[in-house]
PDB file of C-alpha atoms in Angstrom:
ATOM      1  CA  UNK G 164      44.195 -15.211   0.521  1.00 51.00           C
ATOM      2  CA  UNK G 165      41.807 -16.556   3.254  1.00 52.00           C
ATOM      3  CA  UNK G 166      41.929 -19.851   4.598  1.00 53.00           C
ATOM      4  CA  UNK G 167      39.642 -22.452   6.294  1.00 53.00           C
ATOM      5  CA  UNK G 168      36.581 -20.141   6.045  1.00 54.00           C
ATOM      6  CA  UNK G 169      34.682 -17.483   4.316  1.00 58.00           C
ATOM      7  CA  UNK G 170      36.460 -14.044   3.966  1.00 57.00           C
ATOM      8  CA  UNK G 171      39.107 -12.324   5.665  1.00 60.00           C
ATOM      9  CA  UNK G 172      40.766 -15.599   7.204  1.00 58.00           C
ATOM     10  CA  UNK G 173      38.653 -15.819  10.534  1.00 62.00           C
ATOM     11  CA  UNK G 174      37.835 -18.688  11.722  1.00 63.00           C
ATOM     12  CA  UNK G 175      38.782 -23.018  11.725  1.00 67.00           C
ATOM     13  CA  UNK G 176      36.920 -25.228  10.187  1.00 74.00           C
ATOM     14  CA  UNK G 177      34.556 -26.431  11.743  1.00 75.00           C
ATOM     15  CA  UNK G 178      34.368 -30.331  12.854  1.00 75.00           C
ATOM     16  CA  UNK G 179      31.000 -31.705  14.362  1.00 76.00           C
ATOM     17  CA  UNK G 180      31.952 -34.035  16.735  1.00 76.00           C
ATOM     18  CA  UNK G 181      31.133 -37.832  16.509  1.00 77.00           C
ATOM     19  CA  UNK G 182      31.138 -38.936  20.316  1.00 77.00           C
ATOM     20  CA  UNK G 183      27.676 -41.150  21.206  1.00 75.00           C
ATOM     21  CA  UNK G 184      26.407 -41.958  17.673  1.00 77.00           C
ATOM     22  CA  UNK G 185      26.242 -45.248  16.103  1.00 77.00           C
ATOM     23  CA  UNK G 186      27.695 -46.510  13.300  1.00 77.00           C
ATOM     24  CA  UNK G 187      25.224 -47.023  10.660  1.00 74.00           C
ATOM     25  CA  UNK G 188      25.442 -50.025   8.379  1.00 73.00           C
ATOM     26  CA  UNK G 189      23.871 -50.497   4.992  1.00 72.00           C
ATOM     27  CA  UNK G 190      23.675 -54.140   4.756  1.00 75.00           C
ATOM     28  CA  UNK G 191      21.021 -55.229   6.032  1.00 74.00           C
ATOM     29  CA  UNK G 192      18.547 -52.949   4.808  1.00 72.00           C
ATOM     30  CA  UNK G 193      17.002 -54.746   1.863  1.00 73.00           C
ATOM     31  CA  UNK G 194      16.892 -52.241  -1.599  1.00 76.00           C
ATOM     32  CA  UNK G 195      13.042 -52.440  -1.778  1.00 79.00           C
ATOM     33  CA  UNK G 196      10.985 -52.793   0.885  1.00 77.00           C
ATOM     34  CA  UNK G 197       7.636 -54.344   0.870  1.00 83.00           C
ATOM     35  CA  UNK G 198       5.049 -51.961   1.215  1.00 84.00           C
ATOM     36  CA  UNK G 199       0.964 -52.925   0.940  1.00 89.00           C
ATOM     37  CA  UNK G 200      -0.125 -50.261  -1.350  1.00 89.00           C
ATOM     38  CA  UNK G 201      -3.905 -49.371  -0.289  1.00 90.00           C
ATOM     39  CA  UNK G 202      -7.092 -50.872  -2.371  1.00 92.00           C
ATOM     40  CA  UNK G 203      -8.415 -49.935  -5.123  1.00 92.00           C
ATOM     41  CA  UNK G 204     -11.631 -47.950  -4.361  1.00 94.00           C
ATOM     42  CA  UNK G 205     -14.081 -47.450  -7.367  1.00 94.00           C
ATOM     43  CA  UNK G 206     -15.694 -43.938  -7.204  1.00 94.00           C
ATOM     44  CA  UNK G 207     -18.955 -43.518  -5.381  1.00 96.00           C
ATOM     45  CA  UNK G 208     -22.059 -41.917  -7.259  1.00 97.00           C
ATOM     46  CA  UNK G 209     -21.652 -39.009  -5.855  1.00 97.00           C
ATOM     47  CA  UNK G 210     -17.920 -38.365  -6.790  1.00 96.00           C
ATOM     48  CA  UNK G 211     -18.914 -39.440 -10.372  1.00 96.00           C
ATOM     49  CA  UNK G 212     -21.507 -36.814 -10.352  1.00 97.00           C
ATOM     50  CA  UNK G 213     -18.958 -34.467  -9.564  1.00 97.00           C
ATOM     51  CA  UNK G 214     -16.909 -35.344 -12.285  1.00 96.00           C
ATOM     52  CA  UNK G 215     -19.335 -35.293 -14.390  1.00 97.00           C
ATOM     53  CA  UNK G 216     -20.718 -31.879 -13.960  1.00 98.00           C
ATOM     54  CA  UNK G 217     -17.520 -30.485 -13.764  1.00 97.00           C
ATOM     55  CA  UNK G 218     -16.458 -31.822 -16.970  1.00 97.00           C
ATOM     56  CA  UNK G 219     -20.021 -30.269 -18.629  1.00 97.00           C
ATOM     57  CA  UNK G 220     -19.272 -27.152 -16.520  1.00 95.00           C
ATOM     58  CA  UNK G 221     -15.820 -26.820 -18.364  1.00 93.00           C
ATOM     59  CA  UNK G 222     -16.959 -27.835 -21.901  1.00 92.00           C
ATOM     60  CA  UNK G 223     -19.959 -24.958 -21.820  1.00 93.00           C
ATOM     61  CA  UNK G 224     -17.273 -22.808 -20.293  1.00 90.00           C
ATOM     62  CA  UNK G 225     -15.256 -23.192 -22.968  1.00 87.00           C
ATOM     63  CA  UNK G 226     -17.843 -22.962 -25.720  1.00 87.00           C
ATOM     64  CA  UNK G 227     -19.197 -19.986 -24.876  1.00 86.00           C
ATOM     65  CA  UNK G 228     -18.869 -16.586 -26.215  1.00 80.00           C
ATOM     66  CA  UNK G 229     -16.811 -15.776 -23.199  1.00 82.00           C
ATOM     67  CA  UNK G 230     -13.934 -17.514 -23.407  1.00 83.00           C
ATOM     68  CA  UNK G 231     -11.440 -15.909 -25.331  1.00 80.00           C
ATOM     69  CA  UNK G 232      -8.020 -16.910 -25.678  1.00 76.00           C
ATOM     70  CA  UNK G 233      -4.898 -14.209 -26.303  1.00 73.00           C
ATOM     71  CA  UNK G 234      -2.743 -14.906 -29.360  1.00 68.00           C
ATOM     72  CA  UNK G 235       0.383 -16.219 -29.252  1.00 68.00           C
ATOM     73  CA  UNK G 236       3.213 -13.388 -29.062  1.00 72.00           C
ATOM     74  CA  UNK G 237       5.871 -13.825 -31.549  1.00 70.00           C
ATOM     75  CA  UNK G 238       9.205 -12.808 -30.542  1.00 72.00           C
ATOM     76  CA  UNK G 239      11.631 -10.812 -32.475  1.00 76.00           C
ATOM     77  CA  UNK G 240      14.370 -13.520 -32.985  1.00 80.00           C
ATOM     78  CA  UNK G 241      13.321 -16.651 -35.052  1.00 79.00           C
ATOM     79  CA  UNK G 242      14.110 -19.800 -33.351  1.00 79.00           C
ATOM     80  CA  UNK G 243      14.423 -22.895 -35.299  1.00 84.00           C
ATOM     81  CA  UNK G 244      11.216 -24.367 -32.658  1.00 81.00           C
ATOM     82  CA  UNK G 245       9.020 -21.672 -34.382  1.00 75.00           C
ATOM     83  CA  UNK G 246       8.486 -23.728 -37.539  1.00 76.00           C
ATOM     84  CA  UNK G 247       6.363 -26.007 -35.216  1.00 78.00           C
ATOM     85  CA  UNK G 248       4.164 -23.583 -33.375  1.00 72.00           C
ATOM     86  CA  UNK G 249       0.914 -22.711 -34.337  1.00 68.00           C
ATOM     87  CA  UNK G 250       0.870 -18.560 -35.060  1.00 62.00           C
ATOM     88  CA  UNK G 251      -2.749 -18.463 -36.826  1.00 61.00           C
ATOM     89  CA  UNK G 252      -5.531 -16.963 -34.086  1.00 58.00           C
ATOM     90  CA  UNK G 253      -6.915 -19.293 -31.479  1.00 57.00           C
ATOM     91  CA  UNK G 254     -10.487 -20.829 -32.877  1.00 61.00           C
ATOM     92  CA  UNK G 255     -12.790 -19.246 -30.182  1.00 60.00           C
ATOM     93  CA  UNK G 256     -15.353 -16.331 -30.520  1.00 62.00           C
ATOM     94  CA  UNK G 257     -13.686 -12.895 -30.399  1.00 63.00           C
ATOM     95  CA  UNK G 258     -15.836 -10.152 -28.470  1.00 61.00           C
ATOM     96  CA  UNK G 259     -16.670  -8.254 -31.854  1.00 63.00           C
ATOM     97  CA  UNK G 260     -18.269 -11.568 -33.793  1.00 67.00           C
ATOM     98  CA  UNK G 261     -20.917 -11.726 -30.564  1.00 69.00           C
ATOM     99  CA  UNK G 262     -24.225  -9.916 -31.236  1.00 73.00           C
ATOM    100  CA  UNK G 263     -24.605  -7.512 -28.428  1.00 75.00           C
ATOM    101  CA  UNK G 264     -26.828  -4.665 -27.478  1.00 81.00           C
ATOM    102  CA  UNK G 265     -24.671  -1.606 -27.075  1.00 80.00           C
ATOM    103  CA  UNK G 266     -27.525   0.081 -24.865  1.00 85.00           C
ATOM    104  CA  UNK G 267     -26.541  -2.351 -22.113  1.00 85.00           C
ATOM    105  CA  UNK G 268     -22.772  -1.564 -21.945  1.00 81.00           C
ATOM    106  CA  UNK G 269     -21.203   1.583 -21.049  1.00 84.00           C
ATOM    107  CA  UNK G 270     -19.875   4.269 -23.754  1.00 81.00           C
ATOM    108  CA  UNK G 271     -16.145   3.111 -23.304  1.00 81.00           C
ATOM    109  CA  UNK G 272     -17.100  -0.902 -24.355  1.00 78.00           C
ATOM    110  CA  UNK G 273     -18.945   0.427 -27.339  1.00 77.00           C
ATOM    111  CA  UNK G 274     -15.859   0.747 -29.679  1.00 77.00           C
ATOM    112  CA  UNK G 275     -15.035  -2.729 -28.816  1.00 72.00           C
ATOM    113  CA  UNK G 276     -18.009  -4.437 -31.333  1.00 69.00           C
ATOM    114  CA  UNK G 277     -18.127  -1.016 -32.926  1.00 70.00           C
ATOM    115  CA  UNK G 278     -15.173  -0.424 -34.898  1.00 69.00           C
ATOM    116  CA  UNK G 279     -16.389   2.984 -35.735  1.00 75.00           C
ATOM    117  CA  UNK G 280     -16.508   4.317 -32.626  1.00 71.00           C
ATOM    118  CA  UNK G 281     -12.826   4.207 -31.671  1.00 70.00           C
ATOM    119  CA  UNK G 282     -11.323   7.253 -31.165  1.00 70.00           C
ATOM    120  CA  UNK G 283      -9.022   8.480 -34.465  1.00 65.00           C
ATOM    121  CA  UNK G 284      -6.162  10.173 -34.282  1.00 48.00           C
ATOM    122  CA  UNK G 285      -6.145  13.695 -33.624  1.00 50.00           C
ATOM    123  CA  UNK G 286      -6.613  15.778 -37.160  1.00 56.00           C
ATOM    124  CA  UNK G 287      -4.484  18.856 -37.185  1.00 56.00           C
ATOM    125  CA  UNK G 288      -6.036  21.755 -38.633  1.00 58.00           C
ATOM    126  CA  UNK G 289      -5.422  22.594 -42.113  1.00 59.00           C
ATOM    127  CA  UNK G 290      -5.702  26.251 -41.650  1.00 65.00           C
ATOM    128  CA  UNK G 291      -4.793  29.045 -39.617  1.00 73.00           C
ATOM    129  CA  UNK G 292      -7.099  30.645 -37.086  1.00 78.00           C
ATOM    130  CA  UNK G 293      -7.459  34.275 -36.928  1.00 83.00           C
ATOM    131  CA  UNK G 294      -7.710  34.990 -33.188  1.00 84.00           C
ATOM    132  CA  UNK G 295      -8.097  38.527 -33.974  1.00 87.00           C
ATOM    133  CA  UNK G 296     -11.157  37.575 -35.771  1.00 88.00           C
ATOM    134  CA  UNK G 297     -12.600  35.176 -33.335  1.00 88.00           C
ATOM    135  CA  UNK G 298     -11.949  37.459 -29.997  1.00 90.00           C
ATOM    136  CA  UNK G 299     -13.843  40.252 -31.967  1.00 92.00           C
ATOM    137  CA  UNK G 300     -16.848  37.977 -32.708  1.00 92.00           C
ATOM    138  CA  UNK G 301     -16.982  36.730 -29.139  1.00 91.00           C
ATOM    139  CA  UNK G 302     -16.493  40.743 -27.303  1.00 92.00           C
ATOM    140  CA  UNK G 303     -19.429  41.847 -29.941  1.00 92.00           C
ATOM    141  CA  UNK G 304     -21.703  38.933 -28.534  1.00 91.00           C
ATOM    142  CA  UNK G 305     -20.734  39.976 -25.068  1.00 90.00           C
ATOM    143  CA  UNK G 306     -21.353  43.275 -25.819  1.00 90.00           C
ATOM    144  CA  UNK G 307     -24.841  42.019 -27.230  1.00 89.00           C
ATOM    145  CA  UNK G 308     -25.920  40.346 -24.759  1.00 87.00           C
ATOM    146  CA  UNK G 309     -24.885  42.796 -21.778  1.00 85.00           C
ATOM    147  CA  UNK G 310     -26.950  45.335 -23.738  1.00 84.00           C
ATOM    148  CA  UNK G 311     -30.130  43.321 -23.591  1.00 82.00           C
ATOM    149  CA  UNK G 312     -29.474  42.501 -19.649  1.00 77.00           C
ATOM    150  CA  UNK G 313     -29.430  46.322 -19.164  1.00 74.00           C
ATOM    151  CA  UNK G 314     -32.482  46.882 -21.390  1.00 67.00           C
ATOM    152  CA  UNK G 315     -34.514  44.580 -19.068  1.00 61.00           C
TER     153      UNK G 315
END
């Protein structure tokens, strides 16, 4: 087992020494100082400007079409603080309510307001397919087609 340090046993411990400083005392230092807290400055026009039109800024920010909000995620264990959360979908506009022109967005947005268009899953095929048959079909069209290259 080590002693007067960290692993193996090496080292004292270590005493910083005390020579040249001075004894501090605690008694005459009053609890709370007085302190002059600065004045009260009322806003100028233009910082109230400012305020303002960031505050109408945020509001039309926030009631626009634009600003969406993600659900809350529900975790797997039930806590006994769930009962007080709110799990119903936040109250703004969701991208597929807004009326959009789908000739102004790329292919890949258009399932988004387009429920439609979202790629399915992939349908097997029901039946078998004769390769036999199809290579046949496709040599014969070949065979067609060099024919009327040669004939020319």
């Amino acid at each position: 087992m080590s002693r007067g340090g960290r692993g193996r046993g090496r080292g004292g411990r270590f005493v910083p020494p005390t020579e040249g400083l001075e004894k501090v005392t605690y008694q005459g230092n009053p609890l709370f100082p007085d302190w002059k807290l600065p004045e009260f400055r009322p806003a100028s026009e233009r910082e109230t400007w400012m305020l303002d039109f960031d505050r109408r800024m945020m509001s039309q920010m926030r009631d626009s079409a634009f600003y969406l909000q993600a659900a809350p995620v529900r975790d797997d264990v039930e806590r006994y603080t769930d009962k007080f959360k709110s799990w119903q979908k936040p109250k703004t506009k969701s991208l597929t309510s807004v009326e959009v022109d789908l000739a102004l967005f790329p292919d890949e947005l258009h399932q988004v307001s387009d429920p439609s268009r979202r790629p399915g899953a992939a349908k097997a095929s029901t039946g078998g397919v004769d390769f036999n048959k199809l290579l046949k079909t496709l040599e014969e069209q070949e065979n067609d087609q060099s024919k009327k290259g040669k004939a020319t």
